[in-house]
Amino acid sequence: MKEISTLTHSYESAFSPDDQFIAMVTTSKVNIYKTMDFSLYHSIPLRNPGFIQFLANSNLICITNTSGTLYLYNMKTMVMVKRLVSAKNRKFYESDCILHNEQLYKLANVKGENTLLAYDLRSNSFKECLKFDGYYANMLQHVPSKHEILILNVDGKYGEKEQLIIYNYETLEKRIWGFQEEASDYTLNLYTYKEEIYGYSMGTVVKMKGFNEKVLIVDQEVFNVQDSMITDIQFSEIHGLRVIVTTSKVYITDINFQVIQEIEIEFGNHAKFNHAEDLLILGSWSKNKIFKI
């Protein structure tokens, strides 16, 4: 990999589906750059932006702020075309949203119940996809190839009970997993790779497996780093790589977590591949580095 550019710091990044743009979230705005030359295309001032998603045709970008409000902008005109806010009986959670096939999926508390909502961009209407008991819920991962959304459901004000819900928005099927006590240390940072489930906490990555088809347990520790904290993990299917971001260094590993390369980075907080998987962003609180693969 070769470093080809640096950009201002951010704590979240996303490539447009056509890979022509990179959107980066800072504390007070979202900067959008052209990937052709990494010049600034547009800057959107916004109070406390959190997450960003592009529509599949790259015509819309959706930004969620930390209060859960959703802002949709036209990518050609950069004009805001829709603003979705919490209502009396529908409080959006601050977690990420998902844009897929003209549907915007968002978690909310609806009349006291955790609910996965789908907002239809064509009819401008909400529908309830999934309801489940709990105090709070967080969207963990979207797996487009499998039409799945991973949701962490927290039941009880102090998180006494947690569940992993895997919801398929094509078949409308759901799988629900509880956690063995040891596995509960990793619930905030779960992700799937093919048919495998992983979690990370502090400096450790573990592989999990199902027990009696109801409970996730820690199968084995697969990666550990001393004196640093893991902040993100991304993977490339094309190149068979995993990118493990820590607060002091980024580790590029093979699919078996064997380290291939180490990259020094101060206060690393996220990584992101573009869709062609020939560009990689390594984000930090100081500056973002762009690598060509």
CSV table of C-alpha atoms in Angstrom, one decimal:
chain,number,residue,atom,x,y,z
A,1,MET,CA,0.0,0.0,0.0
A,2,LYS,CA,1.2,3.5,-0.8
A,3,GLU,CA,0.1,6.7,1.0
A,4,ILE,CA,-1.2,9.1,-1.7
A,5,SER,CA,-2.9,12.0,0.2
A,6,THR,CA,-3.8,13.4,3.6
A,7,LEU,CA,-7.0,15.2,4.5
A,8,THR,CA,-8.4,16.9,7.6
A,9,HIS,CA,-9.3,14.7,10.6
A,10,SER,CA,-12.7,13.0,11.0
A,11,TYR,CA,-14.3,10.4,13.1
A,12,GLU,CA,-16.4,8.8,10.4
A,13,SER,CA,-16.0,8.4,6.6
A,14,ALA,CA,-18.0,7.0,3.7
A,15,PHE,CA,-17.4,6.5,0.0
A,16,SER,CA,-20.2,7.1,-2.4
A,17,PRO,CA,-21.3,3.9,-4.2
A,18,ASP,CA,-19.7,5.1,-7.5
A,19,ASP,CA,-16.5,5.8,-5.5
A,20,GLN,CA,-16.4,9.4,-6.9
A,21,PHE,CA,-16.7,11.1,-3.5
A,22,ILE,CA,-15.6,10.7,0.1
A,23,ALA,CA,-17.7,12.2,2.9
A,24,MET,CA,-16.0,12.8,6.2
A,25,VAL,CA,-17.6,13.8,9.5
A,26,THR,CA,-16.0,16.3,11.9
A,27,THR,CA,-17.4,17.8,15.0
A,28,SER,CA,-19.3,20.7,13.2
A,29,LYS,CA,-19.6,19.8,9.5
A,30,VAL,CA,-19.4,17.1,6.9
A,31,ASN,CA,-16.7,17.6,4.2
A,32,ILE,CA,-17.2,15.9,0.8
A,33,TYR,CA,-14.1,15.4,-1.4
A,34,LYS,CA,-13.7,14.3,-4.9
A,35,THR,CA,-11.6,11.0,-5.1
A,36,MET,CA,-10.2,12.0,-8.5
A,37,ASP,CA,-7.9,14.6,-6.9
A,38,PHE,CA,-9.1,14.8,-3.2
A,39,SER,CA,-10.2,18.4,-3.7
A,40,LEU,CA,-13.1,19.7,-1.5
A,41,TYR,CA,-16.4,19.4,-3.4
A,42,HIS,CA,-18.7,20.8,-0.7
A,43,SER,CA,-18.9,21.4,3.1
A,44,ILE,CA,-22.1,21.0,5.0
A,45,PRO,CA,-22.2,22.9,8.3
A,46,LEU,CA,-24.1,20.8,10.8
A,47,ARG,CA,-24.4,20.7,14.6
A,48,ASN,CA,-23.0,17.4,16.0
A,49,PRO,CA,-23.1,15.2,12.9
A,50,GLY,CA,-22.7,11.5,13.6
A,51,PHE,CA,-23.1,9.0,10.7
A,52,ILE,CA,-23.3,9.2,6.9
A,53,GLN,CA,-24.8,7.0,4.2
A,54,PHE,CA,-25.2,7.3,0.5
A,55,LEU,CA,-28.1,6.1,-1.6
A,56,ALA,CA,-27.1,3.3,-4.0
A,57,ASN,CA,-27.2,5.6,-7.1
A,58,SER,CA,-25.0,8.2,-5.3
A,59,ASN,CA,-27.7,10.9,-5.8
A,60,LEU,CA,-28.4,11.4,-2.1
A,61,ILE,CA,-26.4,11.5,1.1
A,62,CYS,CA,-28.0,11.0,4.5
A,63,ILE,CA,-26.5,12.5,7.6
A,64,THR,CA,-27.6,11.6,11.2
A,65,ASN,CA,-26.7,13.9,14.0
A,66,THR,CA,-26.3,12.9,17.7
A,67,SER,CA,-29.9,13.7,18.5
A,68,GLY,CA,-31.1,11.2,15.8
A,69,THR,CA,-32.3,13.8,13.3
A,70,LEU,CA,-31.8,12.8,9.7
A,71,TYR,CA,-30.8,15.2,6.9
A,72,LEU,CA,-30.9,14.2,3.2
A,73,TYR,CA,-29.0,16.2,0.7
A,74,ASN,CA,-29.0,16.1,-3.1
A,75,MET,CA,-25.5,15.3,-4.2
A,76,LYS,CA,-25.7,17.3,-7.5
A,77,THR,CA,-27.2,20.5,-6.0
A,78,MET,CA,-26.1,20.0,-2.4
A,79,VAL,CA,-29.5,21.3,-1.3
A,80,MET,CA,-31.2,19.7,1.7
A,81,VAL,CA,-34.3,17.8,0.3
A,82,LYS,CA,-35.6,16.2,3.5
A,83,ARG,CA,-35.3,16.6,7.3
A,84,LEU,CA,-36.7,13.8,9.5
A,85,VAL,CA,-37.0,14.5,13.2
A,86,SER,CA,-38.3,12.7,16.2
A,87,ALA,CA,-41.9,13.0,17.0
A,88,LYS,CA,-43.9,12.7,20.2
A,89,ASN,CA,-44.4,8.9,19.9
A,90,ARG,CA,-41.3,8.2,17.7
A,91,LYS,CA,-37.9,9.1,19.1
A,92,PHE,CA,-35.0,8.3,16.8
A,93,TYR,CA,-31.9,6.8,18.4
A,94,GLU,CA,-28.6,8.4,17.5
A,95,SER,CA,-27.2,5.2,16.0
A,96,ASP,CA,-26.5,4.8,12.3
A,97,CYS,CA,-29.1,4.6,9.5
A,98,ILE,CA,-29.0,2.4,6.4
A,99,LEU,CA,-30.0,3.4,2.9
A,100,HIS,CA,-31.0,0.5,0.6
A,101,ASN,CA,-33.3,0.3,-2.4
A,102,GLU,CA,-35.0,3.6,-1.7
A,103,GLN,CA,-35.6,2.5,1.9
A,104,LEU,CA,-34.0,4.3,4.8
A,105,TYR,CA,-33.8,2.1,7.9
A,106,LYS,CA,-33.6,3.7,11.3
A,107,LEU,CA,-33.9,2.6,14.9
A,108,ALA,CA,-36.4,4.4,17.2
A,109,ASN,CA,-38.4,4.1,20.3
A,110,VAL,CA,-42.0,4.0,19.1
A,111,LYS,CA,-44.6,4.2,21.9
A,112,GLY,CA,-42.1,2.7,24.4
A,113,GLU,CA,-40.9,-0.2,22.2
A,114,ASN,CA,-37.6,-0.6,20.3
A,115,THR,CA,-38.5,-0.5,16.6
A,116,LEU,CA,-36.7,-0.8,13.3
A,117,LEU,CA,-38.4,1.7,10.9
A,118,ALA,CA,-38.2,1.8,7.2
A,119,TYR,CA,-38.8,5.2,5.6
A,120,ASP,CA,-39.8,5.0,1.9
A,121,LEU,CA,-38.1,7.8,-0.1
A,122,ARG,CA,-40.7,7.5,-2.8
A,123,SER,CA,-43.9,7.6,-0.7
A,124,ASN,CA,-42.4,9.7,2.1
A,125,SER,CA,-43.9,7.3,4.7
A,126,PHE,CA,-42.7,5.1,7.6
A,127,LYS,CA,-43.4,1.5,8.2
A,128,GLU,CA,-42.5,-0.7,11.2
A,129,CYS,CA,-40.3,-3.6,10.2
A,130,LEU,CA,-39.4,-5.1,13.5
A,131,LYS,CA,-40.4,-4.5,17.2
A,132,PHE,CA,-38.7,-5.9,20.2
A,133,ASP,CA,-38.6,-5.3,24.0
A,134,GLY,CA,-35.7,-3.4,25.3
A,135,TYR,CA,-34.4,-0.2,26.9
A,136,TYR,CA,-32.2,0.9,24.0
A,137,ALA,CA,-31.0,-0.5,20.6
A,138,ASN,CA,-27.9,0.2,18.4
A,139,MET,CA,-27.3,-0.5,14.8
A,140,LEU,CA,-24.0,-2.4,14.5
A,141,GLN,CA,-23.5,-3.4,10.9
A,142,HIS,CA,-25.1,-3.6,7.5
A,143,VAL,CA,-24.2,-6.6,5.3
A,144,PRO,CA,-25.6,-5.7,1.9
A,145,SER,CA,-24.6,-9.0,0.2
A,146,LYS,CA,-26.7,-10.9,2.7
A,147,HIS,CA,-29.5,-8.3,3.1
A,148,GLU,CA,-28.9,-8.3,6.8
A,149,ILE,CA,-28.8,-5.7,9.6
A,150,LEU,CA,-27.1,-6.4,12.9
A,151,ILE,CA,-28.8,-4.8,15.9
A,152,LEU,CA,-27.7,-4.8,19.5
A,153,ASN,CA,-30.7,-4.7,21.8
A,154,VAL,CA,-30.1,-3.6,25.4
A,155,ASP,CA,-32.8,-4.6,27.9
A,156,GLY,CA,-32.9,-2.9,31.3
A,157,LYS,CA,-31.8,0.6,32.2
A,158,TYR,CA,-28.3,-0.6,33.2
A,159,GLY,CA,-27.8,-3.1,30.3
A,160,GLU,CA,-28.7,-6.1,32.4
A,161,LYS,CA,-29.6,-8.1,29.3
A,162,GLU,CA,-28.2,-7.8,25.8
A,163,GLN,CA,-29.2,-9.5,22.5
A,164,LEU,CA,-27.8,-9.6,19.0
A,165,ILE,CA,-30.6,-9.4,16.5
A,166,ILE,CA,-29.8,-10.3,12.8
A,167,TYR,CA,-32.6,-9.1,10.6
A,168,ASN,CA,-33.0,-9.9,6.9
A,169,TYR,CA,-35.0,-7.1,5.2
A,170,GLU,CA,-35.6,-9.3,2.1
A,171,THR,CA,-37.0,-12.4,3.8
A,172,LEU,CA,-38.1,-10.5,6.9
A,173,GLU,CA,-36.6,-13.3,9.0
A,174,LYS,CA,-34.7,-12.6,12.2
A,175,ARG,CA,-32.3,-14.5,14.4
A,176,ILE,CA,-31.8,-13.6,18.1
A,177,TRP,CA,-28.8,-14.5,20.1
A,178,GLY,CA,-28.1,-13.9,23.8
A,179,PHE,CA,-24.6,-13.7,25.2
A,180,GLN,CA,-22.6,-15.8,27.6
A,181,GLU,CA,-21.2,-13.6,30.4
A,182,GLU,CA,-17.6,-13.6,29.0
A,183,ALA,CA,-19.0,-12.7,25.5
A,184,SER,CA,-20.9,-9.7,26.9
A,185,ASP,CA,-17.6,-7.8,27.1
A,186,TYR,CA,-17.6,-7.5,23.3
A,187,THR,CA,-21.2,-6.7,22.5
A,188,LEU,CA,-20.6,-3.0,21.6
A,189,ASN,CA,-18.2,-3.9,18.8
A,190,LEU,CA,-19.7,-6.9,17.0
A,191,TYR,CA,-19.3,-7.6,13.3
A,192,THR,CA,-19.8,-10.5,10.9
A,193,TYR,CA,-17.5,-11.7,8.2
A,194,LYS,CA,-19.1,-14.3,5.9
A,195,GLU,CA,-20.6,-16.8,8.4
A,196,GLU,CA,-18.4,-15.8,11.3
A,197,ILE,CA,-19.1,-13.4,14.2
A,198,TYR,CA,-16.3,-11.4,15.8
A,199,GLY,CA,-16.2,-8.9,18.6
A,200,TYR,CA,-13.5,-6.6,20.0
A,201,SER,CA,-12.9,-4.8,23.2
A,202,MET,CA,-9.8,-2.9,24.5
A,203,GLY,CA,-6.9,-4.6,22.7
A,204,THR,CA,-8.5,-8.0,22.0
A,205,VAL,CA,-10.4,-9.5,19.1
A,206,VAL,CA,-12.3,-12.7,19.7
A,207,LYS,CA,-14.2,-15.1,17.4
A,208,MET,CA,-17.6,-16.2,18.7
A,209,LYS,CA,-19.8,-19.2,18.0
A,210,GLY,CA,-23.3,-20.1,18.8
A,211,PHE,CA,-24.2,-22.5,21.6
A,212,ASN,CA,-27.6,-24.4,21.4
A,213,GLU,CA,-28.5,-21.9,18.6
A,214,LYS,CA,-29.5,-19.3,21.3
A,215,VAL,CA,-26.3,-18.0,23.0
A,216,LEU,CA,-23.1,-16.6,21.6
A,217,ILE,CA,-19.9,-17.7,23.5
A,218,VAL,CA,-16.3,-16.8,23.0
A,219,ASP,CA,-14.7,-19.4,20.8
A,220,GLN,CA,-11.1,-18.1,20.7
A,221,GLU,CA,-9.0,-15.0,20.9
A,222,VAL,CA,-7.6,-14.2,17.4
A,223,PHE,CA,-5.7,-11.0,17.9
A,224,ASN,CA,-4.3,-9.0,20.8
A,225,VAL,CA,-2.3,-5.8,21.1
A,226,GLN,CA,-0.7,-4.4,24.2
A,227,ASP,CA,-0.8,-0.8,25.5
A,228,SER,CA,-3.3,0.3,22.9
A,229,MET,CA,-7.1,0.2,22.3
A,230,ILE,CA,-8.8,-1.1,19.2
A,231,THR,CA,-11.2,1.4,17.7
A,232,ASP,CA,-12.3,-0.1,14.4
A,233,ILE,CA,-11.9,-3.2,12.2
A,234,GLN,CA,-12.5,-3.4,8.5
A,235,PHE,CA,-11.9,-6.1,5.9
A,236,SER,CA,-11.3,-6.4,2.2
A,237,GLU,CA,-12.8,-9.5,0.5
A,238,ILE,CA,-11.0,-8.8,-2.8
A,239,HIS,CA,-7.5,-8.7,-1.2
A,240,GLY,CA,-8.2,-10.9,1.8
A,241,LEU,CA,-7.1,-8.3,4.3
A,242,ARG,CA,-8.2,-7.1,7.7
A,243,VAL,CA,-7.5,-3.6,8.9
A,244,ILE,CA,-7.3,-3.2,12.7
A,245,VAL,CA,-7.2,0.4,13.9
A,246,THR,CA,-5.8,1.2,17.3
A,247,THR,CA,-5.1,4.4,19.1
A,248,SER,CA,-1.4,4.3,18.2
A,249,LYS,CA,-1.0,2.1,15.2
A,250,VAL,CA,-2.9,0.4,12.3
A,251,TYR,CA,-2.3,-3.3,11.7
A,252,ILE,CA,-2.8,-4.8,8.2
A,253,THR,CA,-3.3,-8.5,8.6
A,254,ASP,CA,-4.3,-11.5,6.4
A,255,ILE,CA,-7.6,-13.2,6.8
A,256,ASN,CA,-6.1,-15.2,9.7
A,257,PHE,CA,-5.1,-12.1,11.6
A,258,GLN,CA,-1.4,-12.6,10.8
A,259,VAL,CA,0.2,-9.1,10.7
A,260,ILE,CA,1.5,-8.1,7.2
A,261,GLN,CA,2.2,-4.4,7.8
A,262,GLU,CA,2.1,-1.9,10.6
A,263,ILE,CA,1.3,1.8,10.0
A,264,GLU,CA,2.0,4.5,12.6
A,265,ILE,CA,-1.0,6.7,13.2
A,266,GLU,CA,-1.8,8.9,16.1
A,267,PHE,CA,-5.2,8.5,17.8
A,268,GLY,CA,-6.6,6.3,15.0
A,269,ASN,CA,-10.4,6.0,15.1
A,270,HIS,CA,-11.6,4.4,11.9
A,271,ALA,CA,-10.8,2.8,8.6
A,272,LYS,CA,-12.8,2.6,5.4
A,273,PHE,CA,-12.3,0.8,2.0
A,274,ASN,CA,-13.9,2.2,-1.1
A,275,HIS,CA,-16.2,-0.1,-3.0
A,276,ALA,CA,-13.6,-1.1,-5.6
A,277,GLU,CA,-11.3,-1.8,-2.6
A,278,ASP,CA,-8.3,0.0,-4.2
A,279,LEU,CA,-8.4,3.0,-1.8
A,280,LEU,CA,-8.3,2.9,2.0
A,281,ILE,CA,-8.9,5.7,4.5
A,282,LEU,CA,-7.2,5.6,7.8
A,283,GLY,CA,-8.9,8.1,10.0
A,284,SER,CA,-7.6,9.7,13.2
A,285,TRP,CA,-8.1,12.7,15.5
A,286,SER,CA,-5.1,14.4,13.9
A,287,LYS,CA,-5.4,13.8,10.2
A,288,ASN,CA,-6.8,11.2,7.7
A,289,LYS,CA,-4.4,9.3,5.5
A,290,ILE,CA,-5.4,7.9,2.1
A,291,PHE,CA,-3.7,4.8,0.7
A,292,LYS,CA,-3.7,3.3,-2.7
A,293,ILE,CA,-3.8,-0.5,-2.7
